[in-house]
mmCIF file of C-alpha atoms in Angstrom:
data_model
loop_
_atom_site.group_PDB
_atom_site.id
_atom_site.type_symbol
_atom_site.label_atom_id
_atom_site.label_comp_id
_atom_site.label_asym_id
_atom_site.label_seq_id
_atom_site.Cartn_x
_atom_site.Cartn_y
_atom_site.Cartn_z
ATOM 1 C CA GLN A 1 97.103 126.707 97.437
ATOM 2 C CA LYS A 2 97.590 123.072 98.411
ATOM 3 C CA GLU A 3 94.724 120.603 98.040
ATOM 4 C CA VAL A 4 95.290 119.388 101.608
ATOM 5 C CA GLU A 5 96.251 121.709 104.461
ATOM 6 C CA GLN A 6 97.301 120.307 107.806
ATOM 7 C CA ASP A 7 97.793 122.165 111.084
ATOM 8 C CA PRO A 8 101.603 122.418 111.120
ATOM 9 C CA GLY A 9 102.305 122.174 114.828
ATOM 10 C CA PRO A 10 104.510 121.204 116.473
ATOM 11 C CA LEU A 11 102.226 120.057 119.252
ATOM 12 C CA SER A 12 103.427 119.248 122.766
ATOM 13 C CA VAL A 13 101.069 117.757 125.366
ATOM 14 C CA PRO A 14 101.400 116.049 128.762
ATOM 15 C CA GLU A 15 100.869 112.304 129.025
ATOM 16 C CA GLY A 16 97.190 111.426 129.323
ATOM 17 C CA ALA A 17 95.954 114.462 127.378
ATOM 18 C CA ILE A 18 93.453 114.328 124.536
ATOM 19 C CA VAL A 19 95.073 115.297 121.247
ATOM 20 C CA SER A 20 93.252 116.769 118.265
ATOM 21 C CA LEU A 21 94.895 116.755 114.827
ATOM 22 C CA ASN A 22 93.185 118.465 111.912
ATOM 23 C CA CYS A 23 93.234 118.799 108.134
ATOM 24 C CA THR A 24 91.190 120.730 105.606
ATOM 25 C CA TYR A 25 90.906 120.024 101.900
ATOM 26 C CA SER A 26 89.587 121.646 98.766
ATOM 27 C CA ASN A 27 88.933 118.744 96.350
ATOM 28 C CA SER A 28 85.298 117.592 96.513
ATOM 29 C CA ALA A 29 86.238 114.346 94.754
ATOM 30 C CA PHE A 30 88.055 113.008 97.826
ATOM 31 C CA GLN A 31 86.109 110.087 99.267
ATOM 32 C CA TYR A 32 88.634 108.084 101.268
ATOM 33 C CA PHE A 33 90.410 109.605 104.226
ATOM 34 C CA MET A 34 93.437 108.189 106.016
ATOM 35 C CA TRP A 35 95.647 108.978 108.951
ATOM 36 C CA TYR A 36 99.218 107.738 109.046
ATOM 37 C CA ARG A 37 101.761 107.868 111.862
ATOM 38 C CA GLN A 38 105.404 108.311 110.912
ATOM 39 C CA TYR A 39 108.301 107.897 113.296
ATOM 40 C CA SER A 40 111.535 109.665 112.499
ATOM 41 C CA ARG A 41 113.189 108.333 109.340
ATOM 42 C CA LYS A 42 110.642 105.516 108.971
ATOM 43 C CA GLY A 43 107.820 104.824 106.545
ATOM 44 C CA PRO A 44 104.253 105.952 107.357
ATOM 45 C CA GLU A 45 102.103 103.471 109.297
ATOM 46 C CA LEU A 46 98.379 103.365 108.497
ATOM 47 C CA LEU A 47 96.297 104.187 111.580
ATOM 48 C CA MET A 48 92.805 104.873 110.296
ATOM 49 C CA TYR A 49 91.036 104.412 106.951
ATOM 50 C CA THR A 50 87.570 105.884 106.538
ATOM 51 C CA TYR A 51 85.088 106.356 103.738
ATOM 52 C CA SER A 52 82.865 109.436 103.486
ATOM 53 C CA SER A 53 81.510 111.397 106.455
ATOM 54 C CA GLY A 54 81.183 110.184 110.019
ATOM 55 C CA ASN A 55 83.229 108.861 112.893
ATOM 56 C CA LYS A 56 85.369 105.744 113.203
ATOM 57 C CA GLU A 57 86.883 104.550 116.445
ATOM 58 C CA ASP A 58 89.792 102.166 116.981
ATOM 59 C CA GLY A 59 91.026 101.879 120.546
ATOM 60 C CA ARG A 60 92.319 105.257 121.681
ATOM 61 C CA PHE A 61 91.981 106.728 118.176
ATOM 62 C CA THR A 62 88.894 108.333 116.644
ATOM 63 C CA ALA A 63 88.793 109.620 113.075
ATOM 64 C CA GLN A 64 86.157 112.172 112.168
ATOM 65 C CA VAL A 65 85.209 113.281 108.658
ATOM 66 C CA ASP A 66 82.942 116.212 107.790
ATOM 67 C CA LYS A 67 82.636 116.329 103.998
ATOM 68 C CA SER A 68 80.282 119.309 104.070
ATOM 69 C CA SER A 69 83.012 121.396 105.724
ATOM 70 C CA LYS A 70 85.883 119.563 103.976
ATOM 71 C CA TYR A 71 87.456 118.942 107.376
ATOM 72 C CA ILE A 72 88.893 115.827 108.981
ATOM 73 C CA SER A 73 90.230 115.202 112.457
ATOM 74 C CA LEU A 74 92.058 112.546 114.427
ATOM 75 C CA PHE A 75 91.569 112.396 118.175
ATOM 76 C CA ILE A 76 93.950 110.507 120.444
ATOM 77 C CA ARG A 77 92.683 109.771 123.958
ATOM 78 C CA ASP A 78 94.944 109.086 126.935
ATOM 79 C CA SER A 79 98.023 110.033 124.914
ATOM 80 C CA GLN A 80 101.240 108.157 125.666
ATOM 81 C CA PRO A 81 104.918 109.058 125.101
ATOM 82 C CA SER A 82 104.974 106.298 122.467
ATOM 83 C CA ASP A 83 102.446 108.363 120.468
ATOM 84 C CA SER A 84 105.184 110.946 119.853
ATOM 85 C CA ALA A 85 105.556 111.008 116.075
ATOM 86 C CA THR A 86 104.521 112.929 112.976
ATOM 87 C CA TYR A 87 100.902 112.400 111.952
ATOM 88 C CA LEU A 88 99.988 112.658 108.289
ATOM 89 C CA CYS A 89 96.492 113.020 106.914
ATOM 90 C CA ALA A 90 95.881 111.678 103.409
ATOM 91 C CA MET A 91 92.913 111.482 101.096
ATOM 92 C CA ARG A 92 91.968 110.280 97.642
ATOM 93 C CA GLY A 93 89.154 109.823 95.174
ATOM 94 C CA ASN A 94 88.383 106.528 93.460
ATOM 95 C CA ALA A 95 91.847 106.244 91.917
ATOM 96 C CA GLY A 96 94.851 105.115 93.868
ATOM 97 C CA LYS A 97 96.725 108.406 94.102
ATOM 98 C CA SER A 98 96.694 109.750 97.669
ATOM 99 C CA THR A 99 97.286 113.398 98.487
ATOM 100 C CA PHE A 100 98.988 114.026 101.809
ATOM 101 C CA GLY A 101 99.199 116.897 104.227
ATOM 102 C CA ASP A 102 102.649 117.971 105.387
ATOM 103 C CA GLY A 103 102.231 116.424 108.818
ATOM 104 C CA THR A 104 101.903 117.532 112.425
ATOM 105 C CA THR A 105 104.682 116.598 114.816
ATOM 106 C CA LEU A 106 103.369 115.521 118.214
ATOM 107 C CA THR A 107 105.397 115.202 121.412
ATOM 108 C CA VAL A 108 103.795 113.598 124.459
ATOM 109 C CA LYS A 109 105.752 114.412 127.616
ATOM 110 C CA PRO A 110 105.827 111.911 130.512
ATOM 111 C CA ASP B 1 103.457 88.190 107.448
ATOM 112 C CA ALA B 2 106.148 90.209 105.747
ATOM 113 C CA GLY B 3 105.253 93.805 105.100
ATOM 114 C CA VAL B 4 106.385 95.931 102.207
ATOM 115 C CA THR B 5 110.132 95.595 101.742
ATOM 116 C CA GLN B 6 112.319 98.154 100.023
ATOM 117 C CA SER B 7 115.962 98.051 99.050
ATOM 118 C CA PRO B 8 118.420 99.521 99.554
ATOM 119 C CA THR B 9 117.641 101.392 102.786
ATOM 120 C CA HIS B 10 120.185 104.116 102.134
ATOM 121 C CA LEU B 11 121.954 105.275 99.013
ATOM 122 C CA ILE B 12 124.405 108.036 98.146
ATOM 123 C CA LYS B 13 124.760 109.042 94.503
ATOM 124 C CA THR B 14 126.516 111.794 92.585
ATOM 125 C CA ARG B 15 124.710 114.348 90.445
ATOM 126 C CA GLY B 16 124.102 113.032 86.941
ATOM 127 C CA GLN B 17 124.111 109.385 87.959
ATOM 128 C CA GLN B 18 121.219 106.972 87.659
ATOM 129 C CA VAL B 19 119.575 105.022 90.489
ATOM 130 C CA THR B 20 117.240 102.032 90.754
ATOM 131 C CA LEU B 21 115.108 101.450 93.834
ATOM 132 C CA ARG B 22 113.274 98.195 94.506
ATOM 133 C CA CYS B 23 110.053 97.247 96.237
ATOM 134 C CA SER B 24 108.378 93.962 97.133
ATOM 135 C CA PRO B 25 104.687 94.316 98.052
ATOM 136 C CA ILE B 26 102.773 92.458 100.713
ATOM 137 C CA SER B 27 101.973 88.929 99.569
ATOM 138 C CA GLY B 28 98.718 88.941 97.594
ATOM 139 C CA HIS B 29 98.813 92.670 96.884
ATOM 140 C CA LYS B 30 98.729 93.520 93.197
ATOM 141 C CA SER B 31 99.182 97.280 93.242
ATOM 142 C CA VAL B 32 102.331 99.252 94.004
ATOM 143 C CA SER B 33 102.650 103.016 94.293
ATOM 144 C CA TRP B 34 105.758 105.170 94.629
ATOM 145 C CA TYR B 35 106.003 108.393 96.607
ATOM 146 C CA GLN B 36 108.752 110.945 97.205
ATOM 147 C CA GLN B 37 108.988 112.551 100.634
ATOM 148 C CA VAL B 38 111.212 115.574 101.058
ATOM 149 C CA LEU B 39 112.205 116.439 104.633
ATOM 150 C CA GLY B 40 109.458 118.361 106.396
ATOM 151 C CA GLN B 41 106.801 117.606 103.771
ATOM 152 C CA GLY B 42 104.221 114.933 103.135
ATOM 153 C CA PRO B 43 104.747 112.200 100.533
ATOM 154 C CA GLN B 44 104.178 113.219 96.913
ATOM 155 C CA PHE B 45 102.698 110.690 94.465
ATOM 156 C CA ILE B 46 105.009 109.571 91.647
ATOM 157 C CA PHE B 47 103.475 106.433 90.073
ATOM 158 C CA GLN B 48 100.936 103.684 90.594
ATOM 159 C CA TYR B 49 101.153 100.271 88.933
ATOM 160 C CA TYR B 50 98.595 97.496 88.839
ATOM 161 C CA GLU B 51 99.026 94.198 87.052
ATOM 162 C CA LYS B 52 102.202 95.522 85.386
ATOM 163 C CA GLU B 53 100.409 98.522 83.903
ATOM 164 C CA GLU B 54 100.824 102.165 84.861
ATOM 165 C CA ARG B 55 97.568 103.380 86.398
ATOM 166 C CA GLY B 56 98.625 106.842 87.512
ATOM 167 C CA ARG B 57 101.470 109.308 87.233
ATOM 168 C CA GLY B 58 102.209 112.331 89.355
ATOM 169 C CA ASN B 59 103.803 115.628 88.389
ATOM 170 C CA PHE B 60 107.369 114.407 88.051
ATOM 171 C CA PRO B 61 109.766 114.806 85.095
ATOM 172 C CA ASP B 62 110.448 112.062 82.570
ATOM 173 C CA ARG B 63 113.702 111.302 84.390
ATOM 174 C CA PHE B 64 111.509 109.241 86.701
ATOM 175 C CA SER B 65 110.275 105.893 85.413
ATOM 176 C CA ALA B 66 109.027 102.673 86.941
ATOM 177 C CA ARG B 67 107.883 99.201 86.106
ATOM 178 C CA GLN B 68 106.133 96.277 87.769
ATOM 179 C CA PHE B 69 107.114 92.667 87.301
ATOM 180 C CA PRO B 70 104.913 89.524 87.003
ATOM 181 C CA ASN B 71 105.503 88.785 90.710
ATOM 182 C CA TYR B 72 104.143 92.305 91.478
ATOM 183 C CA SER B 73 107.472 93.652 92.695
ATOM 184 C CA SER B 74 108.467 97.011 91.287
ATOM 185 C CA GLU B 75 111.434 99.201 90.444
ATOM 186 C CA LEU B 76 111.683 102.979 90.389
ATOM 187 C CA ASN B 77 114.409 104.448 88.178
ATOM 188 C CA VAL B 78 115.665 108.002 88.304
ATOM 189 C CA ASN B 79 118.075 109.246 85.627
ATOM 190 C CA ALA B 80 120.355 112.279 85.578
ATOM 191 C CA LEU B 81 120.089 112.799 89.333
ATOM 192 C CA LEU B 82 119.803 116.329 90.697
ATOM 193 C CA LEU B 83 120.538 117.556 94.208
ATOM 194 C CA GLY B 84 116.796 118.142 94.584
ATOM 195 C CA ASP B 85 116.099 114.434 94.133
ATOM 196 C CA SER B 86 117.481 113.830 97.625
ATOM 197 C CA ALA B 87 114.518 112.465 99.573
ATOM 198 C CA LEU B 88 112.931 109.433 101.187
ATOM 199 C CA TYR B 89 111.392 107.273 98.449
ATOM 200 C CA LEU B 90 108.435 105.292 99.668
ATOM 201 C CA CYS B 91 106.727 102.289 98.154
ATOM 202 C CA ALA B 92 103.116 101.526 99.072
ATOM 203 C CA SER B 93 101.352 98.224 98.491
ATOM 204 C CA SER B 94 97.606 97.679 98.181
ATOM 205 C CA LEU B 95 95.368 94.795 97.246
ATOM 206 C CA TRP B 96 93.905 96.687 94.304
ATOM 207 C CA THR B 97 94.190 100.251 93.077
ATOM 208 C CA ASP B 98 91.449 101.609 95.328
ATOM 209 C CA THR B 99 92.077 99.891 98.652
ATOM 210 C CA GLU B 100 94.113 101.015 101.643
ATOM 211 C CA ALA B 101 97.828 101.339 101.101
ATOM 212 C CA PHE B 102 100.602 100.126 103.377
ATOM 213 C CA PHE B 103 104.038 101.675 103.182
ATOM 214 C CA GLY B 104 107.511 100.237 103.354
ATOM 215 C CA GLN B 105 110.323 101.773 105.381
ATOM 216 C CA GLY B 106 111.590 103.727 102.412
ATOM 217 C CA THR B 107 114.900 104.248 100.652
ATOM 218 C CA ARG B 108 116.769 107.358 101.719
ATOM 219 C CA LEU B 109 118.522 108.772 98.654
ATOM 220 C CA THR B 110 121.183 111.437 99.043
ATOM 221 C CA VAL B 111 122.507 113.116 95.916
ATOM 222 C CA VAL B 112 125.850 114.920 96.340
#
């Protein structure tokens, strides 16, 4: 079983919809939680970086971490066609190694 | 500000050959990590370097090696290439070992 499991998708939503992307994990040592966006054949772009449990908001993006349930989410409000990409969750302990999910591919239709 | 730069962007090699990939971190960043991303999967950790020293190693064979230079740039070397080494190789730069990491555009390696 993988340390990080991500809802595989693909996910297709109409423009303006609220999108929910989710990951679960098994390693209690994870303390830092990240969301990356990756366009086709490009490197991942860091969207959100959070520490421990709670919510963090940045514009249309909200990252949510529930350490008691080992569950993290990324919400995208008012989704746009430009949000169409693969979203990767990642997490790590105190060391630098990050463990990634396999990504959820999102398509936002105009 | 320049982001993380990787070279080359694309590379085709034959089985058994050796390859060297290069990475320049964001100015001021002292840590570089390497990841392998196979199509349809998330990145897998290969190495982390900080101040020229290896700080972490993933579950990859000894054919994979890396080093970091005094200017914090880094090279990833892969010997005796296999078809299964075909992937996007990503370099990530961070200020220290435990701060957020920013990725380059990657080097797409195809082994034929």
